[in-house]
PDB file of C-alpha atoms and ligand atoms in Angstrom:
ATOM      1  CA  MET A  20     126.416 116.170 149.172  1.00 68.00           C
ATOM      2  CA  ALA A  21     126.424 113.339 146.723  1.00 95.00           C
ATOM      3  CA  ASN A  22     126.702 113.311 142.967  1.00 98.00           C
ATOM      4  CA  ILE A  23     125.154 109.977 142.066  1.00 98.00           C
ATOM      5  CA  VAL A  24     125.062 108.132 138.756  1.00 98.00           C
ATOM      6  CA  LEU A  25     122.565 105.266 138.455  1.00 98.00           C
ATOM      7  CA  LEU A  26     123.589 102.464 136.117  1.00 98.00           C
ATOM      8  CA  GLY A  27     121.513  99.485 135.036  1.00 98.00           C
ATOM      9  CA  ALA A  28     119.845  97.829 132.074  1.00 97.00           C
ATOM     10  CA  PRO A  29     116.555  99.111 130.671  1.00 97.00           C
ATOM     11  CA  GLY A  30     113.882  98.150 133.185  1.00 96.00           C
ATOM     12  CA  ALA A  31     116.362  97.518 136.024  1.00 97.00           C
ATOM     13  CA  GLY A  32     114.606 100.088 138.199  1.00 97.00           C
ATOM     14  CA  LYS A  33     116.714 103.223 137.794  1.00 98.00           C
ATOM     15  CA  GLY A  34     113.717 105.554 137.574  1.00 96.00           C
ATOM     16  CA  THR A  35     111.953 103.813 140.457  1.00 96.00           C
ATOM     17  CA  GLN A  36     114.980 104.038 142.763  1.00 98.00           C
ATOM     18  CA  ALA A  37     115.778 107.594 141.668  1.00 97.00           C
ATOM     19  CA  ALA A  38     112.318 108.747 142.752  1.00 95.00           C
ATOM     20  CA  LEU A  39     112.872 107.221 146.212  1.00 97.00           C
ATOM     21  CA  ILE A  40     116.384 108.656 146.552  1.00 98.00           C
ATOM     22  CA  LYS A  41     115.080 112.070 145.531  1.00 97.00           C
ATOM     23  CA  GLU A  42     112.480 111.997 148.280  1.00 96.00           C
ATOM     24  CA  LYS A  43     114.734 110.697 151.062  1.00 97.00           C
ATOM     25  CA  TYR A  44     117.905 112.646 150.289  1.00 97.00           C
ATOM     26  CA  ASN A  45     116.324 115.681 148.684  1.00 97.00           C
ATOM     27  CA  LEU A  46     118.399 115.516 145.518  1.00 98.00           C
ATOM     28  CA  PRO A  47     117.229 116.477 142.020  1.00 98.00           C
ATOM     29  CA  HIS A  48     116.433 113.507 139.771  1.00 97.00           C
ATOM     30  CA  ILE A  49     117.721 114.027 136.263  1.00 98.00           C
ATOM     31  CA  SER A  50     116.560 111.416 133.755  1.00 97.00           C
ATOM     32  CA  THR A  51     117.641 112.080 130.184  1.00 98.00           C
ATOM     33  CA  GLY A  52     114.912 109.669 129.009  1.00 96.00           C
ATOM     34  CA  ASP A  53     112.253 111.688 130.891  1.00 94.00           C
ATOM     35  CA  ILE A  54     113.613 114.953 129.469  1.00 96.00           C
ATOM     36  CA  PHE A  55     113.484 113.565 125.918  1.00 97.00           C
ATOM     37  CA  ARG A  56     109.966 112.166 126.410  1.00 95.00           C
ATOM     38  CA  LYS A  57     108.726 115.498 127.780  1.00 94.00           C
ATOM     39  CA  ASN A  58     110.122 117.259 124.709  1.00 96.00           C
ATOM     40  CA  ILE A  59     108.492 114.689 122.413  1.00 96.00           C
ATOM     41  CA  ARG A  60     105.146 115.179 124.175  1.00 93.00           C
ATOM     42  CA  GLU A  61     105.401 118.936 123.854  1.00 96.00           C
ATOM     43  CA  GLY A  62     106.544 118.782 120.228  1.00 97.00           C
ATOM     44  CA  THR A  63     109.653 120.925 120.798  1.00 98.00           C
ATOM     45  CA  PRO A  64     112.439 120.996 118.165  1.00 97.00           C
ATOM     46  CA  LEU A  65     114.495 118.672 120.413  1.00 97.00           C
ATOM     47  CA  GLY A  66     111.527 116.292 120.700  1.00 98.00           C
ATOM     48  CA  VAL A  67     111.065 116.200 116.926  1.00 97.00           C
ATOM     49  CA  GLN A  68     114.783 115.557 116.474  1.00 97.00           C
ATOM     50  CA  VAL A  69     114.962 112.586 118.893  1.00 98.00           C
ATOM     51  CA  LYS A  70     111.578 110.853 118.528  1.00 97.00           C
ATOM     52  CA  ALA A  71     112.464 108.452 115.692  1.00 97.00           C
ATOM     53  CA  ILE A  72     115.785 107.523 117.347  1.00 98.00           C
ATOM     54  CA  ILE A  73     114.120 106.696 120.674  1.00 98.00           C
ATOM     55  CA  ASP A  74     111.287 104.781 119.000  1.00 96.00           C
ATOM     56  CA  ARG A  75     113.903 102.558 117.342  1.00 96.00           C
ATOM     57  CA  GLY A  76     115.644 101.912 120.683  1.00 97.00           C
ATOM     58  CA  GLU A  77     118.872 103.585 119.597  1.00 98.00           C
ATOM     59  CA  LEU A  78     120.851 106.237 121.442  1.00 98.00           C
ATOM     60  CA  VAL A  79     120.498 109.963 120.914  1.00 98.00           C
ATOM     61  CA  PRO A  80     123.869 111.405 119.706  1.00 98.00           C
ATOM     62  CA  ASP A  81     126.393 112.000 122.493  1.00 98.00           C
ATOM     63  CA  GLU A  82     126.987 115.639 121.618  1.00 98.00           C
ATOM     64  CA  LEU A  83     123.342 116.563 121.996  1.00 97.00           C
ATOM     65  CA  THR A  84     122.853 114.570 125.206  1.00 98.00           C
ATOM     66  CA  VAL A  85     126.030 115.860 126.827  1.00 98.00           C
ATOM     67  CA  ALA A  86     125.103 119.496 126.102  1.00 98.00           C
ATOM     68  CA  LEU A  87     121.688 118.937 127.652  1.00 98.00           C
ATOM     69  CA  VAL A  88     123.083 117.420 130.855  1.00 98.00           C
ATOM     70  CA  LYS A  89     125.825 120.017 131.153  1.00 98.00           C
ATOM     71  CA  ASP A  90     123.185 122.738 131.097  1.00 98.00           C
ATOM     72  CA  ARG A  91     121.001 120.916 133.593  1.00 98.00           C
ATOM     73  CA  LEU A  92     123.824 120.323 136.099  1.00 98.00           C
ATOM     74  CA  ALA A  93     124.665 124.021 135.969  1.00 98.00           C
ATOM     75  CA  GLN A  94     121.273 124.827 137.522  1.00 98.00           C
ATOM     76  CA  PRO A  95     121.399 125.934 141.168  1.00 98.00           C
ATOM     77  CA  ASP A  96     119.395 122.939 142.457  1.00 98.00           C
ATOM     78  CA  CYS A  97     122.300 120.642 141.514  1.00 98.00           C
ATOM     79  CA  LYS A  98     124.931 122.417 143.565  1.00 96.00           C
ATOM     80  CA  ASP A  99     124.540 120.077 146.566  1.00 96.00           C
ATOM     81  CA  GLY A 100     124.232 116.888 144.564  1.00 98.00           C
ATOM     82  CA  TYR A 101     122.135 115.123 141.962  1.00 98.00           C
ATOM     83  CA  ILE A 102     120.916 111.748 140.762  1.00 98.00           C
ATOM     84  CA  LEU A 103     121.690 111.048 137.109  1.00 98.00           C
ATOM     85  CA  ASP A 104     119.390 108.348 135.682  1.00 98.00           C
ATOM     86  CA  GLY A 105     120.160 107.112 132.181  1.00 98.00           C
ATOM     87  CA  PHE A 106     123.250 109.281 131.743  1.00 98.00           C
ATOM     88  CA  PRO A 107     126.073 108.593 131.030  1.00 98.00           C
ATOM     89  CA  ARG A 108     125.274 105.757 128.658  1.00 98.00           C
ATOM     90  CA  THR A 109     128.425 105.596 126.578  1.00 98.00           C
ATOM     91  CA  ILE A 110     132.114 105.890 127.449  1.00 98.00           C
ATOM     92  CA  ALA A 111     132.217 109.171 125.517  1.00 98.00           C
ATOM     93  CA  GLN A 112     129.411 110.576 127.690  1.00 98.00           C
ATOM     94  CA  ALA A 113     131.169 109.425 130.888  1.00 98.00           C
ATOM     95  CA  GLU A 114     134.411 111.062 129.794  1.00 98.00           C
ATOM     96  CA  ALA A 115     132.583 114.271 128.921  1.00 98.00           C
ATOM     97  CA  LEU A 116     130.862 114.275 132.331  1.00 98.00           C
ATOM     98  CA  GLU A 117     134.264 114.092 134.041  1.00 98.00           C
ATOM     99  CA  GLY A 118     135.051 117.381 132.348  1.00 98.00           C
ATOM    100  CA  PHE A 119     132.270 119.320 134.063  1.00 98.00           C
ATOM    101  CA  SER A 120     131.271 117.435 137.228  1.00 98.00           C
ATOM    102  CA  LYS A 121     132.771 115.115 139.813  1.00 97.00           C
ATOM    103  CA  VAL A 122     130.812 111.901 140.291  1.00 98.00           C
ATOM    104  CA  ASP A 123     130.911 110.558 143.884  1.00 97.00           C
ATOM    105  CA  MET A 124     129.474 107.117 143.173  1.00 97.00           C
ATOM    106  CA  ALA A 125     127.997 105.059 140.371  1.00 98.00           C
ATOM    107  CA  ILE A 126     125.337 102.710 141.714  1.00 98.00           C
ATOM    108  CA  ASN A 127     124.765  99.765 139.408  1.00 98.00           C
ATOM    109  CA  ILE A 128     121.361  98.113 139.808  1.00 98.00           C
ATOM    110  CA  ALA A 129     122.020  94.526 138.745  1.00 98.00           C
ATOM    111  CA  VAL A 130     119.088  92.502 137.378  1.00 96.00           C
ATOM    112  CA  GLU A 131     118.958  89.508 135.004  1.00 92.00           C
ATOM    113  CA  ASN A 132     117.701  90.100 131.468  1.00 87.00           C
ATOM    114  CA  GLU A 133     114.619  87.873 131.848  1.00 87.00           C
ATOM    115  CA  ALA A 134     113.463  89.920 134.819  1.00 91.00           C
ATOM    116  CA  VAL A 135     113.823  93.272 133.071  1.00 93.00           C
ATOM    117  CA  ILE A 136     111.752  92.108 130.114  1.00 91.00           C
ATOM    118  CA  GLY A 137     108.836  91.277 132.447  1.00 90.00           C
ATOM    119  CA  ARG A 138     109.242  94.563 134.281  1.00 93.00           C
ATOM    120  CA  ILE A 139     109.149  96.583 131.086  1.00 95.00           C
ATOM    121  CA  ALA A 140     106.196  94.656 129.637  1.00 92.00           C
ATOM    122  CA  GLY A 141     104.073  95.529 132.687  1.00 93.00           C
ATOM    123  CA  ARG A 142     105.272  99.093 133.149  1.00 95.00           C
ATOM    124  CA  ARG A 143     102.766 101.936 133.105  1.00 95.00           C
ATOM    125  CA  MET A 144     103.857 105.564 133.172  1.00 93.00           C
ATOM    126  CA  CYS A 145     102.310 108.866 134.090  1.00 93.00           C
ATOM    127  CA  LYS A 146     103.264 112.128 132.437  1.00 88.00           C
ATOM    128  CA  CYS A 147     104.009 113.525 135.921  1.00 88.00           C
ATOM    129  CA  GLY A 148     106.929 111.095 136.137  1.00 85.00           C
ATOM    130  CA  GLU A 149     105.393 108.368 138.319  1.00 91.00           C
ATOM    131  CA  THR A 150     106.097 104.776 137.274  1.00 93.00           C
ATOM    132  CA  TYR A 151     103.909 101.757 138.046  1.00 95.00           C
ATOM    133  CA  HIS A 152     103.733  98.052 137.305  1.00 95.00           C
ATOM    134  CA  VAL A 153     100.508  96.223 136.494  1.00 95.00           C
ATOM    135  CA  SER A 154     101.366  93.477 138.992  1.00 93.00           C
ATOM    136  CA  THR A 155     101.290  95.894 141.922  1.00 94.00           C
ATOM    137  CA  TYR A 156      98.960  98.649 140.657  1.00 95.00           C
ATOM    138  CA  ASP A 157      95.871  97.822 138.617  1.00 93.00           C
ATOM    139  CA  ARG A 158      94.268 101.268 138.222  1.00 96.00           C
ATOM    140  CA  GLU A 159      94.381 103.271 135.033  1.00 96.00           C
ATOM    141  CA  GLU A 160      94.907 106.661 136.658  1.00 97.00           C
ATOM    142  CA  CYS A 161      97.967 107.973 138.485  1.00 97.00           C
ATOM    143  CA  ALA A 162      97.692 107.803 142.295  1.00 97.00           C
ATOM    144  CA  LYS A 163      99.562 111.123 142.578  1.00 95.00           C
ATOM    145  CA  CYS A 164      97.968 113.352 139.931  1.00 96.00           C
ATOM    146  CA  GLY A 165      94.991 111.442 138.503  1.00 97.00           C
ATOM    147  CA  SER A 166      96.210 111.551 134.874  1.00 96.00           C
ATOM    148  CA  ARG A 167      95.663 108.538 132.654  1.00 97.00           C
ATOM    149  CA  LEU A 168      98.549 106.061 132.646  1.00 97.00           C
ATOM    150  CA  TYR A 169     100.156 105.000 129.371  1.00 95.00           C
ATOM    151  CA  GLN A 170     102.723 102.577 127.963  1.00 94.00           C
ATOM    152  CA  ARG A 171     105.915 104.001 126.515  1.00 93.00           C
ATOM    153  CA  ASP A 172     106.216 103.799 122.713  1.00 91.00           C
ATOM    154  CA  ASP A 173     109.646 102.196 123.088  1.00 94.00           C
ATOM    155  CA  ASP A 174     108.330  99.460 125.394  1.00 94.00           C
ATOM    156  CA  ARG A 175     107.193  97.300 122.444  1.00 89.00           C
ATOM    157  CA  GLU A 176     108.909  93.924 122.489  1.00 88.00           C
ATOM    158  CA  GLU A 177     111.112  94.365 119.409  1.00 90.00           C
ATOM    159  CA  VAL A 178     112.280  97.792 120.591  1.00 94.00           C
ATOM    160  CA  VAL A 179     113.045  96.432 124.057  1.00 94.00           C
ATOM    161  CA  ARG A 180     115.248  93.776 122.470  1.00 93.00           C
ATOM    162  CA  GLU A 181     117.140  96.492 120.593  1.00 95.00           C
ATOM    163  CA  ARG A 182     117.487  98.598 123.766  1.00 96.00           C
ATOM    164  CA  LEU A 183     118.960  95.602 125.596  1.00 96.00           C
ATOM    165  CA  ARG A 184     121.385  95.009 122.716  1.00 96.00           C
ATOM    166  CA  VAL A 185     122.446  98.660 122.739  1.00 98.00           C
ATOM    167  CA  TYR A 186     122.840  98.479 126.522  1.00 97.00           C
ATOM    168  CA  ASP A 187     125.153  95.446 126.294  1.00 97.00           C
ATOM    169  CA  GLU A 188     127.228  97.017 123.566  1.00 98.00           C
ATOM    170  CA  GLN A 189     127.484 100.664 124.628  1.00 98.00           C
ATOM    171  CA  THR A 190     126.441 101.083 128.255  1.00 98.00           C
ATOM    172  CA  LYS A 191     127.677  97.954 130.044  1.00 98.00           C
ATOM    173  CA  PRO A 192     131.332  99.036 129.559  1.00 98.00           C
ATOM    174  CA  LEU A 193     130.587 101.851 132.033  1.00 98.00           C
ATOM    175  CA  ILE A 194     130.624  99.267 134.818  1.00 98.00           C
ATOM    176  CA  ASP A 195     134.355  98.792 134.267  1.00 98.00           C
ATOM    177  CA  PHE A 196     134.841 102.500 133.647  1.00 98.00           C
ATOM    178  CA  TYR A 197     133.566 103.354 137.145  1.00 98.00           C
ATOM    179  CA  ALA A 198     135.109 100.265 138.778  1.00 98.00           C
ATOM    180  CA  ASN A 199     138.505 101.436 137.513  1.00 98.00           C
ATOM    181  CA  ARG A 200     137.933 104.759 139.251  1.00 98.00           C
ATOM    182  CA  ASN A 201     136.828 103.000 142.450  1.00 98.00           C
ATOM    183  CA  LEU A 202     133.406 104.626 142.195  1.00 98.00           C
ATOM    184  CA  LEU A 203     131.319 101.559 141.356  1.00 98.00           C
ATOM    185  CA  ARG A 204     128.814 100.243 143.925  1.00 98.00           C
ATOM    186  CA  THR A 205     126.743  97.289 142.763  1.00 97.00           C
ATOM    187  CA  VAL A 206     123.400  96.479 144.393  1.00 97.00           C
ATOM    188  CA  ASP A 207     121.238  93.432 143.764  1.00 97.00           C
ATOM    189  CA  GLY A 208     118.125  94.788 142.040  1.00 97.00           C
ATOM    190  CA  SER A 209     116.332  91.452 141.722  1.00 96.00           C
ATOM    191  CA  GLY A 210     114.396  91.810 144.977  1.00 95.00           C
ATOM    192  CA  GLY A 211     111.366  94.059 145.328  1.00 94.00           C
ATOM    193  CA  VAL A 212     111.432  97.854 145.166  1.00 96.00           C
ATOM    194  CA  ASP A 213     111.779  98.304 148.943  1.00 97.00           C
ATOM    195  CA  ALA A 214     114.479  95.638 149.346  1.00 97.00           C
ATOM    196  CA  THR A 215     116.484  97.258 146.560  1.00 98.00           C
ATOM    197  CA  PHE A 216     116.032 100.700 148.076  1.00 98.00           C
ATOM    198  CA  GLU A 217     117.432  99.461 151.411  1.00 97.00           C
ATOM    199  CA  LEU A 218     120.581  98.331 149.620  1.00 97.00           C
ATOM    200  CA  VAL A 219     120.791 101.617 147.738  1.00 98.00           C
ATOM    201  CA  CYS A 220     120.504 103.611 150.981  1.00 97.00           C
ATOM    202  CA  LYS A 221     123.280 101.572 152.581  1.00 97.00           C
ATOM    203  CA  VAL A 222     125.522 102.439 149.673  1.00 97.00           C
ATOM    204  CA  ILE A 223     124.665 106.132 149.798  1.00 97.00           C
ATOM    205  CA  ASP A 224     125.027 106.351 153.583  1.00 95.00           C
ATOM    206  CA  GLY A 225     128.309 104.444 153.488  1.00 91.00           C
ATOM    207  CA  ASN A 226     129.728 107.002 151.125  1.00 63.00           C
ATOM    208  CA  ARG A 227     128.720 110.112 152.979  1.00 48.00           C
TER     209      ARG A 227
HETATM  210  P1  AP5 B 320     115.461 105.752 129.435  1.00 93.97           P
HETATM  211  O1  AP5 B 320     114.190 106.433 129.689  1.00 93.97           O
HETATM  212  O2  AP5 B 320     116.628 106.063 130.269  1.00 93.97           O
HETATM  213  O3  AP5 B 320     115.176 104.196 129.394  1.00 93.97           O
HETATM  214  P2  AP5 B 320     116.053 102.923 129.861  1.00 93.97           P
HETATM  215  O4  AP5 B 320     117.449 103.121 130.201  1.00 93.97           O
HETATM  216  O5  AP5 B 320     115.772 101.919 128.790  1.00 93.97           O
HETATM  217  O6  AP5 B 320     115.500 102.563 131.214  1.00 93.97           O
HETATM  218  P3  AP5 B 320     114.020 102.424 131.613  1.00 93.97           P
HETATM  219  O7  AP5 B 320     113.450 103.761 131.903  1.00 93.97           O
HETATM  220  O8  AP5 B 320     113.300 101.555 130.601  1.00 93.97           O
HETATM  221  O9  AP5 B 320     114.137 101.535 132.917  1.00 93.97           O
HETATM  222  P4  AP5 B 320     114.407 101.932 134.436  1.00 93.97           P
HETATM  223  O10 AP5 B 320     115.693 101.332 134.835  1.00 93.97           O
HETATM  224  O11 AP5 B 320     114.205 103.386 134.684  1.00 93.97           O
HETATM  225  O12 AP5 B 320     113.244 101.090 135.117  1.00 93.97           O
HETATM  226  P5  AP5 B 320     111.922 101.562 135.902  1.00 93.97           P
HETATM  227  O13 AP5 B 320     112.286 102.168 137.209  1.00 93.97           O
HETATM  228  O14 AP5 B 320     111.027 102.326 135.002  1.00 93.97           O
HETATM  229  O15 AP5 B 320     115.883 106.007 127.920  1.00 93.97           O
HETATM  230  C1  AP5 B 320     114.954 105.889 126.871  1.00 93.97           C
HETATM  231  C2  AP5 B 320     115.619 106.225 125.551  1.00 93.97           C
HETATM  232  O16 AP5 B 320     116.029 107.602 125.548  1.00 93.97           O
HETATM  233  C3  AP5 B 320     116.888 105.437 125.211  1.00 93.97           C
HETATM  234  O17 AP5 B 320     116.596 104.200 124.605  1.00 93.97           O
HETATM  235  C4  AP5 B 320     117.600 106.409 124.270  1.00 93.97           C
HETATM  236  O18 AP5 B 320     117.051 106.367 122.982  1.00 93.97           O
HETATM  237  C5  AP5 B 320     117.283 107.759 124.876  1.00 93.97           C
HETATM  238  N1  AP5 B 320     118.298 108.195 125.860  1.00 93.97           N
HETATM  239  C6  AP5 B 320     118.112 108.405 127.189  1.00 93.97           C
HETATM  240  N2  AP5 B 320     119.260 108.754 127.783  1.00 93.97           N
HETATM  241  C7  AP5 B 320     120.201 108.780 126.817  1.00 93.97           C
HETATM  242  C8  AP5 B 320     121.590 109.051 126.816  1.00 93.97           C
HETATM  243  N3  AP5 B 320     122.256 109.371 127.957  1.00 93.97           N
HETATM  244  N4  AP5 B 320     122.263 108.975 125.648  1.00 93.97           N
HETATM  245  C9  AP5 B 320     121.614 108.657 124.506  1.00 93.97           C
HETATM  246  N5  AP5 B 320     120.306 108.376 124.430  1.00 93.97           N
HETATM  247  C10 AP5 B 320     119.596 108.434 125.580  1.00 93.97           C
HETATM  248  O19 AP5 B 320     111.269 100.123 136.211  1.00 93.97           O
HETATM  249  C11 AP5 B 320     110.752  99.314 135.176  1.00 93.97           C
HETATM  250  C12 AP5 B 320     109.471  98.598 135.654  1.00 93.97           C
HETATM  251  O20 AP5 B 320     109.786  97.673 136.677  1.00 93.97           O
HETATM  252  C13 AP5 B 320     108.393  99.527 136.252  1.00 93.97           C
HETATM  253  O21 AP5 B 320     107.136  99.031 135.906  1.00 93.97           O
HETATM  254  C14 AP5 B 320     108.634  99.415 137.771  1.00 93.97           C
HETATM  255  O22 AP5 B 320     107.436  99.636 138.478  1.00 93.97           O
HETATM  256  C15 AP5 B 320     109.132  97.982 137.894  1.00 93.97           C
HETATM  257  N6  AP5 B 320     110.127  97.784 138.960  1.00 93.97           N
HETATM  258  C16 AP5 B 320     111.158  98.621 139.272  1.00 93.97           C
HETATM  259  N7  AP5 B 320     111.914  98.102 140.260  1.00 93.97           N
HETATM  260  C17 AP5 B 320     111.362  96.884 140.571  1.00 93.97           C
HETATM  261  C18 AP5 B 320     111.698  95.855 141.513  1.00 93.97           C
HETATM  262  N8  AP5 B 320     112.759  95.974 142.339  1.00 93.97           N
HETATM  263  N9  AP5 B 320     110.927  94.752 141.554  1.00 93.97           N
HETATM  264  C19 AP5 B 320     109.856  94.615 140.724  1.00 93.97           C
HETATM  265  N10 AP5 B 320     109.476  95.551 139.812  1.00 93.97           N
HETATM  266  C20 AP5 B 320     110.228  96.679 139.741  1.00 93.97           C
HETATM  267 MG1   MG B 321     113.692 105.038 133.472  1.00 93.97          MG
END
């Protein structure tokens, strides 16, 4: 049983590590960004509401995001643990989360800004949730489902800069928030995917 929050800048590798944790520890991976993008793709009322905000690199309002996560964590598959990726992202969201779930650890994937910019620039996504990088995967179709890969609309350079600014201003304070509660575990995310995953596993296993 582990309720895990993944922290880290845009492009740090939260989604990549979450997919590996999900497979090894059999925990549901809940990415608010993926949920929003799915709604945008499907043209739902939520998708219509959040598209312009996400395309500008700003944050979706706390109230809306908190309600969404609260609902999701109430699903039966979360009763033995979960991986939250991209939530909480503000102090208000972290405080709200404390009201309906007990976080066991917040794993911060630490990567320098220059590195995340390169990672985001080369990122390719699949609608099934798989994430690739052009430096390690040069095909245009997903290895898992065969769908055509695409670049995220908010991965344009000027939007990435805004996302990094928003991260520094609103999300970085969560590092202290969880450190103060003795829940923060920082891993060096500057190595490759596998090296980072080894560090992540050590943290998870050490806490069990
Ligand atoms: P979200 O989808 O959460 O985006 P993000 O936080 O900007 O993070 P990313 O998904 O860009 O990066 P990641 O850390 O997952 O990196 P990845 O594993 O893909 O949010 C998008 C938007 O939705 C927000 O801007 C906001 O508008 C809204 N939103 C979402 N949640 C919200 C909330 N709680 N409140 C309000 N608004 C919210 O890796 C990146 C690339 O690097 C990939 O190509 C990958 O293959 C590669 N890579 C990964 N790890 C490594 C490694 N170790 N070495 C080399 N390459 C690597
Ligand atoms: Mg992600």
